[in-house]
Amino acid sequence: MDEMAELDRLWADTPEATERDLAAARVALLAWAAGPPGRPPRTLLGTLLGTRPGTRPGTPTRRRYAFRLAAVGLLATALTTVIIAGQVVLGGSATPPANAQAVLERAAQAAADQRDLVPGPGQYVHTKTRVRGMLYTQNPSTKRLLSTLVTADEERWEPADPGAPWLLRERAESATGDPVPRWLWDKGVEDTLYESSCPGHRAYVRLGAWPTDVEGVRAKLATQAGRDPMRQWSELKQLIAESVVRPSLSAALFQVAAEIDGIHLIGDAVDAAGRPGVAVAMDEGDGRRSELIFDRRTYRYLGERTVNTRDVAVKTSGGVYTTPKGAAVGTAVLTVDLATALPEVSPKASRLRIPC
C-alpha cells in the first residue's frame, strides 16, 4: 500500500492549516515537551521507546517493540506532514503581505539571513543576469521605424583588487515585437573589457563605502538623493540591484525603501527570466511603473522591471517610437558567486579605458 497516497486521499478535502489553526497545536506540543514540574523535558523518541532522559532503554516485548516501531513510522510521516505545512506558514508565510511595506520587511529579513560575498586577493565577483530591453532601429530598406524587445544574458566579472580590469559579456537570445532583421539584434557573444584606476566605477568596491545600518543608509541616501521620494527610489533601485553581492547592505536598503512615500504592492509580477513573484512599485509619472520583484515564498530579491501603464512615446535620434501599454523591460538576477580569474576574452572584445 502506498501510505502517502492514502494520506493524500484522507486529507484531500481538508483545507491547509493557517497560522491560527497551528497555534494551539504548537502550544500543546511545547507543554508536552516541558513535562510535569520537577521532571526532565520529554523527547519524542524517548516517549516512543518507553524511556526518560538520563535512563537506558529497557528491553520491550516483541509486541511492544513492533508497536513502537510502527508508531515511529507514523510519527515520522506525521512530522513530515507538519513540517511541510510549517514551511508554508513559517518559511513562505501563508498570510499574503498586506502592503508594500510588509514585502520589504520580509525581504530585509531574507537578506539578513544571507552572507556577503568576500572575494580574496585576485578573485572576481561573478554575476549572471537575464536582461530584457527595447531596441529602437530602422528597417535598412524601407526606413520604417522599428522597435523590438530583446532578451539577453549578461555576465559580469568585477575584481576585488583596485586597478584590475573587469569584463562584461553579453549574448542576445531572442527578440519579440516588430520584425527586425536578426543581424541587427543578434551580434553573438560580445565582450567588453573595462579598465580604470578609479574605484568608484566598480559596483562591488563602491558599495564598500556604504554603511549597513538603517540610520547610516538613510543619512547617506539623503545626502546623495535629497528628500524627493522619486529621486530616492531611483537611487535605491540601482543600489539594490548592485547589492546582491552584499546582502548585509540589501537588508538596510529594503528597510529604508519601506519608508518612501508612494510605494505600493503588486500582487503578481514576473521578472525578466519569467519567474513569478510579488513586487513593490512606484509610478514614475510618465506612463511607466518601476518595480522591485521578490520571490513570493522566500522574499529573496529576484530583480527589477519597468512596465508601461499606457502607450509611451520615446524620442530618439532616429525618430519617435511608441511602446505599447504592458511592455516591460528589466533585469533578473540569476546567479552570484566568486571566480578565481577572468575567462578567456574574445579577440574581438571592445576595450574601454574610463578616466576618473
CSV table of C-alpha atoms in Angstrom, one decimal, residues 8-238:
chain,number,residue,atom,x,y,z
A,8,ASP,CA,-3.3,12.4,0.3
A,9,ARG,CA,-6.7,10.8,-0.2
A,10,LEU,CA,-7.5,11.2,3.5
A,11,TRP,CA,-6.7,14.9,3.6
A,12,ALA,CA,-7.9,15.8,0.1
A,13,ASP,CA,-10.9,17.7,1.2
A,14,THR,CA,-9.3,19.3,4.2
A,15,PRO,CA,-8.1,22.9,3.8
A,16,GLU,CA,-4.4,23.8,4.6
A,17,ALA,CA,-3.7,24.8,8.2
A,18,THR,CA,-3.4,28.5,8.9
A,19,GLU,CA,-1.2,30.2,11.5
A,20,ARG,CA,-4.2,30.4,13.8
A,21,ASP,CA,-5.0,26.7,13.4
A,22,LEU,CA,-1.4,25.7,14.2
A,23,ALA,CA,-1.1,28.0,17.2
A,24,ALA,CA,-3.0,25.7,19.7
A,25,ALA,CA,-1.1,22.6,18.5
A,26,ARG,CA,2.2,24.4,18.9
A,27,VAL,CA,1.3,25.4,22.5
A,28,ALA,CA,0.2,21.9,23.3
A,29,LEU,CA,3.4,20.4,21.9
A,30,LEU,CA,5.6,22.8,23.9
A,31,ALA,CA,3.7,22.0,27.1
A,32,TRP,CA,4.1,18.2,26.5
A,33,ALA,CA,7.8,18.6,25.8
A,34,ALA,CA,8.3,20.5,29.0
A,35,GLY,CA,6.8,17.6,31.0
A,36,PRO,CA,5.5,17.7,34.6
A,37,PRO,CA,7.2,20.2,37.0
A,38,GLY,CA,10.3,18.7,38.6
A,39,ARG,CA,11.0,16.2,35.8
A,40,PRO,CA,13.4,16.4,32.8
A,41,PRO,CA,11.9,17.5,29.5
A,42,ARG,CA,10.4,14.8,27.4
A,43,THR,CA,11.7,13.7,24.0
A,44,LEU,CA,9.6,12.1,21.2
A,45,LEU,CA,11.9,9.1,20.7
A,46,GLY,CA,12.2,8.5,24.4
A,47,THR,CA,8.4,8.5,24.8
A,48,LEU,CA,8.1,6.0,21.9
A,49,LEU,CA,10.8,3.7,23.3
A,50,GLY,CA,9.5,4.0,26.9
A,51,THR,CA,12.5,5.8,28.3
A,52,ARG,CA,13.2,9.1,30.1
A,53,PRO,CA,16.2,11.4,29.6
A,54,GLY,CA,19.1,10.1,31.6
A,55,THR,CA,18.0,6.4,31.6
A,56,ARG,CA,18.8,3.5,29.4
A,57,PRO,CA,16.0,1.9,27.4
A,58,GLY,CA,14.7,-1.4,28.7
A,59,THR,CA,14.0,-4.4,26.6
A,60,PRO,CA,10.4,-4.2,25.4
A,61,THR,CA,8.5,-7.3,24.5
A,62,ARG,CA,8.3,-8.2,20.8
A,63,ARG,CA,4.8,-6.9,20.5
A,64,ARG,CA,5.6,-3.6,22.3
A,65,TYR,CA,8.7,-3.3,20.1
A,66,ALA,CA,6.8,-3.8,16.9
A,67,PHE,CA,4.1,-1.4,18.0
A,68,ARG,CA,6.6,1.3,18.8
A,69,LEU,CA,8.4,0.8,15.5
A,70,ALA,CA,5.1,1.3,13.8
A,71,ALA,CA,4.5,4.4,15.9
A,72,VAL,CA,7.9,5.8,15.0
A,73,GLY,CA,7.0,5.4,11.3
A,74,LEU,CA,3.6,7.0,11.8
A,75,LEU,CA,5.2,9.8,13.7
A,76,ALA,CA,7.8,10.4,11.0
A,77,THR,CA,5.0,10.6,8.4
A,78,ALA,CA,3.0,12.9,10.6
A,79,LEU,CA,6.0,15.1,11.4
A,80,THR,CA,6.8,15.3,7.6
A,81,THR,CA,3.3,16.5,7.0
A,82,VAL,CA,3.6,19.1,9.8
A,83,ILE,CA,7.0,20.2,8.6
A,84,ILE,CA,5.7,20.7,5.1
A,85,ALA,CA,2.7,22.6,6.4
A,86,GLY,CA,5.0,24.6,8.7
A,87,GLN,CA,7.2,25.6,5.7
A,88,VAL,CA,4.2,27.1,4.0
A,89,VAL,CA,3.3,29.0,7.2
A,90,LEU,CA,6.7,29.9,8.5
A,91,GLY,CA,9.1,29.8,5.6
A,92,GLY,CA,6.8,31.1,2.9
A,93,SER,CA,4.3,32.9,5.3
A,94,ALA,CA,0.9,31.6,4.3
A,95,THR,CA,-0.5,35.1,5.1
A,96,PRO,CA,-0.1,37.3,2.0
A,97,PRO,CA,1.7,40.6,2.6
A,98,ALA,CA,-0.9,43.3,3.3
A,99,ASN,CA,1.2,46.1,1.6
A,100,ALA,CA,4.5,47.1,0.1
A,101,GLN,CA,6.0,47.8,3.5
A,102,ALA,CA,5.3,44.2,4.6
A,103,VAL,CA,7.0,42.8,1.5
A,104,LEU,CA,10.1,44.9,2.1
A,105,GLU,CA,10.2,43.9,5.8
A,106,ARG,CA,10.2,40.2,4.8
A,107,ALA,CA,12.8,40.9,2.1
A,108,ALA,CA,15.0,42.6,4.6
A,109,GLN,CA,14.8,39.6,6.9
A,110,ALA,CA,15.6,37.2,4.0
A,111,ALA,CA,18.6,39.3,3.0
A,112,ALA,CA,19.8,39.4,6.7
A,113,ASP,CA,19.9,35.6,6.7
A,114,GLN,CA,22.4,35.6,3.8
A,115,ARG,CA,26.1,36.1,3.9
A,116,ASP,CA,28.1,38.7,2.0
A,117,LEU,CA,30.5,37.6,-0.8
A,118,VAL,CA,34.0,38.2,0.4
A,119,PRO,CA,36.4,37.8,-2.5
A,120,GLY,CA,40.1,37.1,-1.7
A,121,PRO,CA,43.1,38.6,-3.5
A,122,GLY,CA,42.9,38.1,-7.2
A,123,GLN,CA,39.3,36.9,-7.1
A,124,TYR,CA,36.3,38.3,-9.0
A,125,VAL,CA,32.7,38.8,-8.1
A,126,HIS,CA,30.8,37.0,-10.9
A,127,THR,CA,27.1,37.8,-11.6
A,128,LYS,CA,24.8,36.4,-14.2
A,129,THR,CA,21.6,38.2,-15.2
A,130,ARG,CA,18.8,38.0,-17.7
A,131,VAL,CA,18.0,41.4,-19.3
A,132,ARG,CA,15.0,42.5,-21.4
A,133,GLY,CA,15.4,45.8,-23.2
A,134,MET,CA,13.9,47.7,-26.1
A,135,LEU,CA,15.9,48.0,-29.3
A,136,TYR,CA,14.9,51.0,-31.5
A,137,THR,CA,16.1,50.8,-35.1
A,138,GLN,CA,15.1,51.3,-38.7
A,139,ASN,CA,14.5,48.9,-41.5
A,140,PRO,CA,17.5,49.5,-43.8
A,141,SER,CA,15.4,49.1,-46.9
A,142,THR,CA,12.1,50.8,-46.1
A,143,LYS,CA,13.4,53.2,-43.5
A,144,ARG,CA,10.4,52.2,-41.3
A,145,LEU,CA,10.9,52.8,-37.6
A,146,LEU,CA,11.0,49.5,-35.7
A,147,SER,CA,11.0,48.6,-32.0
A,148,THR,CA,11.6,45.1,-30.6
A,149,LEU,CA,12.0,43.7,-27.1
A,150,VAL,CA,15.4,41.9,-26.9
A,151,THR,CA,16.1,39.3,-24.2
A,152,ALA,CA,19.8,38.8,-23.5
A,153,ASP,CA,22.0,37.0,-21.0
A,154,GLU,CA,24.7,39.1,-19.3
A,155,GLU,CA,27.7,38.1,-17.2
A,156,ARG,CA,29.9,40.5,-15.3
A,157,TRP,CA,33.3,39.8,-13.6
A,158,GLU,CA,34.3,42.5,-11.1
A,159,PRO,CA,37.7,42.4,-9.4
A,160,ALA,CA,38.2,42.9,-5.7
A,161,ASP,CA,41.7,44.3,-6.3
A,162,PRO,CA,41.9,48.0,-7.2
A,163,GLY,CA,43.1,48.8,-10.7
A,164,ALA,CA,42.3,45.4,-12.2
A,165,PRO,CA,40.2,45.2,-15.4
A,166,TRP,CA,36.6,43.9,-15.4
A,167,LEU,CA,34.6,42.2,-18.0
A,168,LEU,CA,31.0,42.4,-19.3
A,169,ARG,CA,29.8,39.6,-21.6
A,170,GLU,CA,26.5,39.9,-23.5
A,171,ARG,CA,24.6,37.4,-25.7
A,172,ALA,CA,21.2,38.2,-27.2
A,173,GLU,CA,18.8,35.3,-27.0
A,174,SER,CA,15.5,36.3,-28.6
A,175,ALA,CA,13.5,39.3,-29.9
A,176,THR,CA,9.8,40.0,-30.0
A,177,GLY,CA,7.9,42.9,-31.5
A,178,ASP,CA,8.4,44.4,-34.9
A,179,PRO,CA,10.1,42.1,-37.4
A,180,VAL,CA,13.7,43.3,-37.0
A,181,PRO,CA,16.4,41.5,-39.1
A,182,ARG,CA,18.2,39.1,-36.8
A,183,TRP,CA,21.6,40.6,-37.7
A,184,LEU,CA,20.5,43.9,-36.1
A,185,TRP,CA,19.9,42.4,-32.7
A,186,ASP,CA,22.0,39.2,-32.6
A,187,LYS,CA,25.7,40.0,-32.6
A,188,GLY,CA,26.8,36.7,-31.0
A,189,VAL,CA,28.9,36.9,-27.8
A,190,GLU,CA,30.0,40.4,-27.2
A,191,ASP,CA,32.8,41.1,-24.7
A,192,THR,CA,33.7,44.5,-23.3
A,193,LEU,CA,36.8,44.8,-21.2
A,194,TYR,CA,36.9,47.9,-18.9
A,195,GLU,CA,39.9,49.4,-17.4
A,196,SER,CA,40.0,52.2,-14.8
A,197,SER,CA,42.1,53.2,-11.8
A,198,CYS,CA,39.0,54.8,-10.3
A,199,PRO,CA,37.4,52.5,-7.7
A,200,GLY,CA,34.0,54.2,-8.0
A,201,HIS,CA,33.5,52.7,-11.4
A,202,ARG,CA,33.2,49.2,-9.9
A,203,ALA,CA,30.0,48.4,-8.1
A,204,TYR,CA,31.5,46.0,-5.6
A,205,VAL,CA,34.2,48.4,-4.5
A,206,ARG,CA,31.7,51.4,-4.5
A,207,LEU,CA,29.3,49.5,-2.2
A,208,GLY,CA,32.0,49.1,0.3
A,209,ALA,CA,31.7,52.8,1.1
A,210,TRP,CA,28.1,52.3,2.2
A,211,PRO,CA,27.1,51.6,5.9
A,212,THR,CA,24.9,48.6,6.6
A,213,ASP,CA,22.8,50.1,9.4
A,214,VAL,CA,19.5,51.7,8.6
A,215,GLU,CA,20.3,55.1,10.1
A,216,GLY,CA,23.6,55.2,8.2
A,217,VAL,CA,21.9,54.2,4.9
A,218,ARG,CA,19.1,56.7,5.4
A,219,ALA,CA,21.6,59.6,6.0
A,220,LYS,CA,23.8,58.7,3.1
A,221,LEU,CA,20.8,58.4,0.8
A,222,ALA,CA,19.5,61.8,1.8
A,223,THR,CA,23.0,63.2,1.0
A,224,GLN,CA,23.0,61.7,-2.5
A,225,ALA,CA,19.3,61.9,-3.5
A,226,GLY,CA,17.9,64.6,-1.2
A,227,ARG,CA,14.4,64.3,0.2
A,228,ASP,CA,12.5,63.8,-3.1
A,229,PRO,CA,10.8,60.3,-3.0
A,230,MET,CA,11.2,59.7,-6.7
A,231,ARG,CA,15.0,60.5,-6.6
A,232,GLN,CA,15.4,58.3,-3.5
A,233,TRP,CA,13.5,55.5,-5.2
A,234,SER,CA,15.6,55.7,-8.3
A,235,GLU,CA,18.8,55.7,-6.3
A,236,LEU,CA,17.6,52.8,-4.1
A,237,LYS,CA,16.7,50.7,-7.2
A,238,GLN,CA,20.2,50.9,-8.5
